[in-house]
Short mmCIF file of C-alpha atoms in Angstrom, two decimals:
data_model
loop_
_atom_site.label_atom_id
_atom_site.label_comp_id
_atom_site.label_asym_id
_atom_site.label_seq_id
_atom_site.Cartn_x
_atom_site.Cartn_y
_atom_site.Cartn_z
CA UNK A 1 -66.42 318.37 45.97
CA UNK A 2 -63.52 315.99 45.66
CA UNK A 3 -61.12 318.49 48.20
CA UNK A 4 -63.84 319.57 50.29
CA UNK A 5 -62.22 317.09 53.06
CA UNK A 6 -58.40 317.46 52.55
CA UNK A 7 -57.99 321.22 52.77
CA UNK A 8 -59.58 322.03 56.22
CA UNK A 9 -60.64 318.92 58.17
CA UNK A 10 -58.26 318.54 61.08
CA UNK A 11 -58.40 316.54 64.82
CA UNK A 12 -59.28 313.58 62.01
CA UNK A 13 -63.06 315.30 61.26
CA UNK A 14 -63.09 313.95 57.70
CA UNK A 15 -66.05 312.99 55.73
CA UNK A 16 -66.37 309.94 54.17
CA UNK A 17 -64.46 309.75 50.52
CA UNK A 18 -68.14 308.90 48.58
CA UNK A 19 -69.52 305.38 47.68
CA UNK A 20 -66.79 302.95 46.97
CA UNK A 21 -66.87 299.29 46.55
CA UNK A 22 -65.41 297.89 49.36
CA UNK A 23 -61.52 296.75 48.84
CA UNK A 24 -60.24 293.40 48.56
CA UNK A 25 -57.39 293.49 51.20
CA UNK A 26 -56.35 290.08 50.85
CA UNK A 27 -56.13 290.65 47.07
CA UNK A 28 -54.11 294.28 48.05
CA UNK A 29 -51.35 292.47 50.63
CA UNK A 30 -50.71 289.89 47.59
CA UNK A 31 -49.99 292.52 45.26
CA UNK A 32 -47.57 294.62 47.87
CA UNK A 33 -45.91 290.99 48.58
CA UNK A 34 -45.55 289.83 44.67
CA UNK A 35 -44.05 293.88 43.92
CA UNK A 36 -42.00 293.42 47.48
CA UNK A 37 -40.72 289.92 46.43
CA UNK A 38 -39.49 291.51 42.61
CA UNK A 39 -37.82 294.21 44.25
CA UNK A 40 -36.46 291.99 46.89
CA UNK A 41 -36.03 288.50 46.92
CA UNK A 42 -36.66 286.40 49.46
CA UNK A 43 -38.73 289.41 51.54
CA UNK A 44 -41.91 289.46 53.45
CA UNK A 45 -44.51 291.76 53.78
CA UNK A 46 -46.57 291.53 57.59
CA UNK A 47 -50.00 292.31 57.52
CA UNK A 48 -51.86 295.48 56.70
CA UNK A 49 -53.25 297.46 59.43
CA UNK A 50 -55.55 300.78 58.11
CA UNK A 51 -54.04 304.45 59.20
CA UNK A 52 -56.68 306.97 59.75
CA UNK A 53 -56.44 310.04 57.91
CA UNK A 54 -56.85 310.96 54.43
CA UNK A 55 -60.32 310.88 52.46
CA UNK A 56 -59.06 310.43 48.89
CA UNK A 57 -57.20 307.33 49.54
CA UNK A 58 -56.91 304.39 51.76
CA UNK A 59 -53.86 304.64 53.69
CA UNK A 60 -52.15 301.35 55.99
CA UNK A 61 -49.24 300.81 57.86
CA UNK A 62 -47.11 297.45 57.38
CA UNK A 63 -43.83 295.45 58.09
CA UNK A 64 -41.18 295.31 55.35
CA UNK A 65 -38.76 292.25 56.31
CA UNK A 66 -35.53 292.13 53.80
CA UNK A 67 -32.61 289.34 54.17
CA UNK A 68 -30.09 291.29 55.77
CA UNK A 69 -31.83 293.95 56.77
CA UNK A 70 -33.79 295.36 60.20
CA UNK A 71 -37.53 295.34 59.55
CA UNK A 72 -38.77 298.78 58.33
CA UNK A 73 -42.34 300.19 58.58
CA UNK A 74 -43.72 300.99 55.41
CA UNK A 75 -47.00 302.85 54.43
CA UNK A 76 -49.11 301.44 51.23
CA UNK A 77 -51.29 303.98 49.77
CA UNK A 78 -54.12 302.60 47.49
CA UNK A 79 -56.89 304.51 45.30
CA UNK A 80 -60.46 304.17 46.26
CA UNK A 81 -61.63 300.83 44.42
CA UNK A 82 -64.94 301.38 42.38
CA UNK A 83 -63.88 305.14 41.40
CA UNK A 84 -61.76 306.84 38.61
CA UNK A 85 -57.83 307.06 40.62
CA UNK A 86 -58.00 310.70 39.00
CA UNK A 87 -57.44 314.19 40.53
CA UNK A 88 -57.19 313.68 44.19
CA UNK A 89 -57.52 309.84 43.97
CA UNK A 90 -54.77 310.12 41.64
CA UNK A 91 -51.95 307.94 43.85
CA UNK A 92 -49.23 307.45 41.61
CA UNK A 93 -49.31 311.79 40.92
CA UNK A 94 -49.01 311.91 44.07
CA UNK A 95 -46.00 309.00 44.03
CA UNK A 96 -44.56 311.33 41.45
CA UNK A 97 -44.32 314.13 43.48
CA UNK A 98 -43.26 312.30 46.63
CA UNK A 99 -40.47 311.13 44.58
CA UNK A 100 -39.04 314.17 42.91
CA UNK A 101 -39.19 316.36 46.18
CA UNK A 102 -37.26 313.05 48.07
CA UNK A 103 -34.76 313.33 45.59
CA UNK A 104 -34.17 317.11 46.81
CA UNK A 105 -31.70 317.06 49.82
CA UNK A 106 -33.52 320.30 51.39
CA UNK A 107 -36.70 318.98 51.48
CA UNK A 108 -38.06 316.31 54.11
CA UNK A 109 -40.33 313.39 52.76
CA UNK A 110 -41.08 309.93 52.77
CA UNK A 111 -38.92 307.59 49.83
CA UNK A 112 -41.01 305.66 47.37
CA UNK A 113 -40.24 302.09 47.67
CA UNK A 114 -42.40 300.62 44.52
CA UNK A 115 -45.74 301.27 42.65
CA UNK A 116 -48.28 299.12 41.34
CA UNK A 117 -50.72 300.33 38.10
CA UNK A 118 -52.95 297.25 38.83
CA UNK A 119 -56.82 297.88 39.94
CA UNK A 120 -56.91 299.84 41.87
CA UNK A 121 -53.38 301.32 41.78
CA UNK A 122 -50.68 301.92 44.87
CA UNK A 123 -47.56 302.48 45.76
CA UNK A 124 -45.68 301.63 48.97
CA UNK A 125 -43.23 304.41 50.75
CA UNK A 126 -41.55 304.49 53.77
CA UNK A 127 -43.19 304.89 57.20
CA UNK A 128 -41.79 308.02 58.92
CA UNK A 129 -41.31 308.61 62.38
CA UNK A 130 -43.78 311.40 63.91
CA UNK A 131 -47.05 312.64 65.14
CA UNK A 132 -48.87 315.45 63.11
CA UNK A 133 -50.90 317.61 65.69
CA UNK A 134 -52.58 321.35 64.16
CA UNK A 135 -52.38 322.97 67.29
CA UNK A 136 -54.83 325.76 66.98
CA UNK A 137 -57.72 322.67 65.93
CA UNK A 138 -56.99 319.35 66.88
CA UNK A 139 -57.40 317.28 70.07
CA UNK A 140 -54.92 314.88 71.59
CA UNK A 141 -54.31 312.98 74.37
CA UNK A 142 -50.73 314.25 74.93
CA UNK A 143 -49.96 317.24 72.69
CA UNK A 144 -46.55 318.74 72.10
CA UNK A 145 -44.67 320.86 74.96
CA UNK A 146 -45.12 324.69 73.75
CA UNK A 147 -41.72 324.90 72.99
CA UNK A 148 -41.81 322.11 70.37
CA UNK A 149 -45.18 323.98 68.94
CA UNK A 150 -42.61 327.15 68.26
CA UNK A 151 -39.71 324.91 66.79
CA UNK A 152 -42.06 322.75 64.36
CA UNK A 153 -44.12 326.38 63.19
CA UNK A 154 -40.66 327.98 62.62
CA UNK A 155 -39.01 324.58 60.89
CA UNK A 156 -42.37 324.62 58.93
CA UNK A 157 -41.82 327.78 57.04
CA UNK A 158 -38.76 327.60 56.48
CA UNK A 159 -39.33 324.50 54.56
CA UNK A 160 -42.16 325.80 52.63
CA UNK A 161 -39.41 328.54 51.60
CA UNK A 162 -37.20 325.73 50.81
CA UNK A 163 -39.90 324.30 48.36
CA UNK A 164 -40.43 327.79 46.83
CA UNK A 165 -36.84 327.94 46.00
CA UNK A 166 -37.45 324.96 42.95
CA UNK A 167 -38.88 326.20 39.99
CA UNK A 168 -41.46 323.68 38.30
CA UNK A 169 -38.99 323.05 35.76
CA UNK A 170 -36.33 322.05 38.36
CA UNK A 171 -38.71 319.80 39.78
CA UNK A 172 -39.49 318.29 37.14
CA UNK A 173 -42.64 319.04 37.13
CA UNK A 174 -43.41 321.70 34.26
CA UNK A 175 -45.73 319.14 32.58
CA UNK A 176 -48.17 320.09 34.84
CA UNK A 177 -51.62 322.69 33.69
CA UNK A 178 -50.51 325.81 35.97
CA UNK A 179 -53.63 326.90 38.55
CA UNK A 180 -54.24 330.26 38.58
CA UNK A 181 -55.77 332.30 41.02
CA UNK A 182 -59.49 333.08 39.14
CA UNK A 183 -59.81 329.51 38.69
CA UNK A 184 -59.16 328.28 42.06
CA UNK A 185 -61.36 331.30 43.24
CA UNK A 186 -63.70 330.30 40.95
CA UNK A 187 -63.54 327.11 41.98
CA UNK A 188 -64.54 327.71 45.73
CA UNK A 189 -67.33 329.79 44.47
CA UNK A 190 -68.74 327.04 42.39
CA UNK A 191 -68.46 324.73 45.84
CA UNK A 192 -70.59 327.85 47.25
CA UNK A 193 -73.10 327.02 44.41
CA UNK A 194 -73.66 324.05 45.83
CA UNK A 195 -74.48 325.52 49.40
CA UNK A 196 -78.10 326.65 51.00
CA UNK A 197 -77.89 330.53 52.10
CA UNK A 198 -78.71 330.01 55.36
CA UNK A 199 -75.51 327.90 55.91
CA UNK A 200 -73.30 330.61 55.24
CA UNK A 201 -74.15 334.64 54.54
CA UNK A 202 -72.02 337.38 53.20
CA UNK A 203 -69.83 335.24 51.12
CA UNK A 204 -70.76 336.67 47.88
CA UNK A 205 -69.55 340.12 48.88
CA UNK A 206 -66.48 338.82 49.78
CA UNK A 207 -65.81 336.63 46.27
CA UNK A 208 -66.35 339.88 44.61
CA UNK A 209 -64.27 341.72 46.05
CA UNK A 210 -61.59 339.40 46.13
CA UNK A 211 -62.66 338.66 41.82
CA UNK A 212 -62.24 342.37 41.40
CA UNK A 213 -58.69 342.69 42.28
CA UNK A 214 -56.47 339.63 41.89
CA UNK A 215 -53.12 340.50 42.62
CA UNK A 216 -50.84 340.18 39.63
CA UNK A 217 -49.36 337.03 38.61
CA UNK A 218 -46.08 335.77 39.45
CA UNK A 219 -43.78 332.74 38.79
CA UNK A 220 -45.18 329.29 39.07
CA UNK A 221 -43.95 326.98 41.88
CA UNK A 222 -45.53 323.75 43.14
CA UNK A 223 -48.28 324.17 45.45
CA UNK A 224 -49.02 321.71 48.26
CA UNK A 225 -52.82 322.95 48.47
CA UNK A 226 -53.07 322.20 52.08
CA UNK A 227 -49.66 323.89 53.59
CA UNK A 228 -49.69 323.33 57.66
CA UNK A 229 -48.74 321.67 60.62
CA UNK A 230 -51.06 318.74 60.31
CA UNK A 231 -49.90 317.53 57.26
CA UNK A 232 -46.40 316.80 57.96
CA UNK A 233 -44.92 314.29 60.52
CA UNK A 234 -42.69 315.60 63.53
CA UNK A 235 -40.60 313.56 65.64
CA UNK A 236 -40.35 315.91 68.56
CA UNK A 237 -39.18 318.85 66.97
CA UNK A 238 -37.59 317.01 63.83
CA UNK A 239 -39.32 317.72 60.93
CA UNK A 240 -39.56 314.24 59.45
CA UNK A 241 -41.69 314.71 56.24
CA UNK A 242 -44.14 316.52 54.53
CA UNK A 243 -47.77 314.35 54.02
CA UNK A 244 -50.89 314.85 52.43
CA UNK A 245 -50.23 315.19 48.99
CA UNK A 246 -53.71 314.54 47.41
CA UNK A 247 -54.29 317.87 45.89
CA UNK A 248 -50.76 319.55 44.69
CA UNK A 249 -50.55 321.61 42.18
CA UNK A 250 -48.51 323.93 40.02
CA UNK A 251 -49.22 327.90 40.96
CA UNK A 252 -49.03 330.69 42.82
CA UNK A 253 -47.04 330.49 46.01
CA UNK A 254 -48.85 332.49 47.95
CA UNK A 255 -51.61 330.34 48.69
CA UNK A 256 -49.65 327.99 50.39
CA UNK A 257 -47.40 330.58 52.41
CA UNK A 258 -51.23 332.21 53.00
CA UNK A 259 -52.87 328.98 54.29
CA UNK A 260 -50.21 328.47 56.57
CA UNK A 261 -50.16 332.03 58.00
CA UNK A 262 -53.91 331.68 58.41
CA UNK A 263 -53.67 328.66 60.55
CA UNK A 264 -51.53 330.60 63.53
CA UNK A 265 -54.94 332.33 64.22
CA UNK A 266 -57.70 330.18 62.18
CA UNK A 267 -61.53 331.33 62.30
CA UNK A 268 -62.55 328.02 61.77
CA UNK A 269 -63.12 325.42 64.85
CA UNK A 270 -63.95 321.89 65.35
CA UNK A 271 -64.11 321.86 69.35
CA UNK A 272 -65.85 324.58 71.47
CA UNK A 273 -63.69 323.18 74.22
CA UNK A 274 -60.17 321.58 74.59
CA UNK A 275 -58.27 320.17 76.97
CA UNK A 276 -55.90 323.15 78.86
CA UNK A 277 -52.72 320.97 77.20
CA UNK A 278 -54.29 321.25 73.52
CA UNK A 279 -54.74 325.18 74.90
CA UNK A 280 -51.20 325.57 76.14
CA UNK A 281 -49.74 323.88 73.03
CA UNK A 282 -52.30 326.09 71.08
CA UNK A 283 -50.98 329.26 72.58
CA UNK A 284 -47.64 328.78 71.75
CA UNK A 285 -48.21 329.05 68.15
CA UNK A 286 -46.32 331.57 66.60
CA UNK A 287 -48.28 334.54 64.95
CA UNK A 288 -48.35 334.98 61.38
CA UNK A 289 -45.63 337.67 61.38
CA UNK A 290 -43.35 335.24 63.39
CA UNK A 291 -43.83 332.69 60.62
CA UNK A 292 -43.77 335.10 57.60
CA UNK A 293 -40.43 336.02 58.91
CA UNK A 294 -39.50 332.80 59.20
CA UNK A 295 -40.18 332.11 56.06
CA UNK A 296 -38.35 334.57 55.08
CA UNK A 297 -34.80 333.80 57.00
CA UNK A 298 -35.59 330.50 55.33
CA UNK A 299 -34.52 331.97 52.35
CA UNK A 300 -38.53 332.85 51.38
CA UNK A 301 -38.68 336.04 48.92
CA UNK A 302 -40.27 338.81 50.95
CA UNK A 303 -42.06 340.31 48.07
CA UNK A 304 -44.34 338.04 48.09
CA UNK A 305 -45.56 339.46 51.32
CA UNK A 306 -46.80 342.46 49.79
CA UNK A 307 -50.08 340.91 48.91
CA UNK A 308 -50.67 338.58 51.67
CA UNK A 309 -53.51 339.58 53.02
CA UNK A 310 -55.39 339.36 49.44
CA UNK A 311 -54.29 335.86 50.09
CA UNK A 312 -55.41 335.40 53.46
CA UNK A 313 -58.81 336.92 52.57
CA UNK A 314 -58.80 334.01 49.87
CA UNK A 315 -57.89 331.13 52.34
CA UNK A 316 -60.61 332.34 54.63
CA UNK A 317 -63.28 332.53 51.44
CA UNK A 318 -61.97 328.73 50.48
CA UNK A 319 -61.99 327.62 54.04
CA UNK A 320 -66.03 328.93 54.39
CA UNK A 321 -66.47 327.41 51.28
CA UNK A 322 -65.64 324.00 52.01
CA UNK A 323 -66.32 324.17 55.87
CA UNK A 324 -70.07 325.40 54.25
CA UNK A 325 -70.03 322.06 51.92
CA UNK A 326 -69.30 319.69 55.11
CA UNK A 327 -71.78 320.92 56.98
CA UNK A 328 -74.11 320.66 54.37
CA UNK A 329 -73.44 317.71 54.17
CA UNK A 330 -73.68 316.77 57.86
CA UNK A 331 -77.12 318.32 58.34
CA UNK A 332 -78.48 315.06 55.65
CA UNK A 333 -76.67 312.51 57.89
CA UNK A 334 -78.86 310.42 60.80
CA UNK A 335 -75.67 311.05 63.27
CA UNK A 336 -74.70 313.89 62.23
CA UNK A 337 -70.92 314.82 63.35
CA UNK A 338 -70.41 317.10 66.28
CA UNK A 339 -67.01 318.83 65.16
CA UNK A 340 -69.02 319.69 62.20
CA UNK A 341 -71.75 321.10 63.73
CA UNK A 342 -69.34 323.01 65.97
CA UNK A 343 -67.61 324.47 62.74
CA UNK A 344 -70.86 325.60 61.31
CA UNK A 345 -71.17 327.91 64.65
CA UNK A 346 -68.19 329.34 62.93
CA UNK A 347 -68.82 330.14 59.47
CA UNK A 348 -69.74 333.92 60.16
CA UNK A 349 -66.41 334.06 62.04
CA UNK A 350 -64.41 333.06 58.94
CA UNK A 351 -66.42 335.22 56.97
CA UNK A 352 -65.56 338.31 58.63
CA UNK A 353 -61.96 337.52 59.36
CA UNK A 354 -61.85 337.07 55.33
CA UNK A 355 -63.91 340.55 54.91
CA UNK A 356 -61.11 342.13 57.89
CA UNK A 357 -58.50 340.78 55.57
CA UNK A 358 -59.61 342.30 52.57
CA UNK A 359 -59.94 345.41 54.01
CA UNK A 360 -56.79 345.48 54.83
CA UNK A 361 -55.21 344.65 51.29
CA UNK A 362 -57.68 347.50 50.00
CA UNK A 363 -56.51 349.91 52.30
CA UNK A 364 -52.98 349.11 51.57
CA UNK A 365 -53.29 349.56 48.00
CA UNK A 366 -54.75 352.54 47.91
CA UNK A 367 -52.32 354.07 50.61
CA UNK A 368 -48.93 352.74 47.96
#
């Protein structure tokens, strides 16, 4: 499935992004130089040295030198050579994005310094200055002080309310197909499909459930499709952008304010054990509450808090969903991954969170 990586793979457990044919670097750095050189005369472009992350690009870090200016990290983002740059390999929608939300003085991203349509396409941006750390997931050597865990969940929803407060045509981005909720539900049921039984029980019950009463629609806003700590750079407790942009979306808002209100208690793990700083730093997480009024002091509408906990029943059926297609997947591989096996310990867990959840939006309905 071509988001089964992005939405919940954190501490860098990402599967590989399918077979590619391997990319001509040399041939990459010459295009970044010629576009650098158009833009810039007389510049230089140092090297290219590949950032870990992402599966539905190829992401590396490099040196921008401009006559009369300081050198300047930049960050050149290229589609997967050998496959269609559509959907989530789609760079230069995700350029587009970058760029419109930059332009917004509220919001907190990377600038987009030049693109390239060649074979395979790319675009350069800025490097930003940060760490990204999940602290409920990943592993690190040295993670965040629990006080800089509260400040960057807090800073976190209030720019997610910040983003809410654009409409798509705003943005500039009412082009876009709108995704709405029995699609992307369908969509994580299809991904289910795909899955052997014994990987995952009692998921059907809870797609039923959730099929049989989808809240009512509201207004469209851009979705992020992956809305959390780990996909956005701090620099201490600076927010300095917002990453990851492989699978946004015009849709429902929820989801987002949802997935990010799911990961200050997820059901899903990658390590059985962590280190008593990833713990500490993990503890200081602020609960979903704490964030959802956040969110809200960020300017967030509060009705949309009336049905979040169809939502978080939703995030929990899409997490066991694509958590259940990873491991899958790692039971065909000769090494398989450990994280992965870990998180397949786990899929009842998410399950029954998701179930808990959905209780609690039935209950609540039937009590207004």
């Amino acid at each position: 499935h071509p988001e089964a990586s992005n939405v919940v793979a954190s501490g860098r457990n990402r599967m590989d992004i399918g077979p590619v044919s391997e990319l001509d670097e040399t041939a990459i750095l010459a295009r970044v130089r010629a576009a650098a050189q158009t833009r810039w005369p007389g510049s230089a472009i140092t090297g290219l040295t590949p950032l870990p992350g992402g599966v539905s690009s190829l992401t590396y870090r490099s040196t921008l030198t401009r006559p009369g200016a300081p050198d300047s990290g930049i960050v050149v983002k290229v589609a997967p050579p050998g496959l269609a740059p559509v959907r989530n390999r789609d760079v230069l929608r995700q350029s587009r994005v970058i760029a419109l939300l930059d332009a917004r003085p509220e919001m907190r991203m990377p600038s987009i310094l030049f693109e390239d349509n060649g074979s395979p396409p790319l675009f350069v941006m800025t490097l930003m200055p940060g760490d990204s750390y999940e602290p409920l997931l990943d592993v690190t050597a040295e993670p965040p002080i629990p006080e800089v865990v509260a400040r960057r969940a807090h800073t976190a929803a209030r720019m997610l309310a910040s983003m809410h407060s654009f409409t798509p045509e705003e943005l500039g981005v009412d082009d876009e197909p709108v995704v709405t909720l029995a699609e992307e539900l369908d969509r994580w049921a299809r991904l289910f499909d795909t899955v052997d039984d014994d990987i995952c029980s009692g998921h059907r019950e809870l797609y039923e459930r959730l099929a049989q009463s989808l809240p009512a629609t509201i207004p469209e806003r851009l979705v992020h499709g992956d809305y959390r700590l780990a996909n956005m750079l701090f620099d201490g407790s600076e927010l300095t952008a917002v990453i990851d942009w492989e699978i946004w979306s015009v849709g429902d808002p929820r989801t987002d304010l949802a997935w990010l209100l799911m990961h200050s208690d997820p059901a899903h793990r990658f390590h059985e054990q962590r280190s008593v700083a990833d713990e500490t730093a993990g503890a200081a997480m602020p609960s979903a509450d704490d964030l959802a009024a956040a969110y809200v002091g960020g300017g967030g509408d509060a009705a949309l808090l009336d049905s979040i906990d169809w939502f978080l029943a939703y995030c929990l059926y899409k997490t066991a969903s694509t958590v259940s297609a990873l491991v899958k997947r790692n039971r065909r591989r000769p090494d398989p991954d450990p994280t992965l096996v870990v998180a397949g310990r786990h899929l009842a867990d998410i399950v029954a969170r998701g179930t808990q959840a959905m209780t609690r939006f039935e209950n609540r309905s039937v009590t207004r």
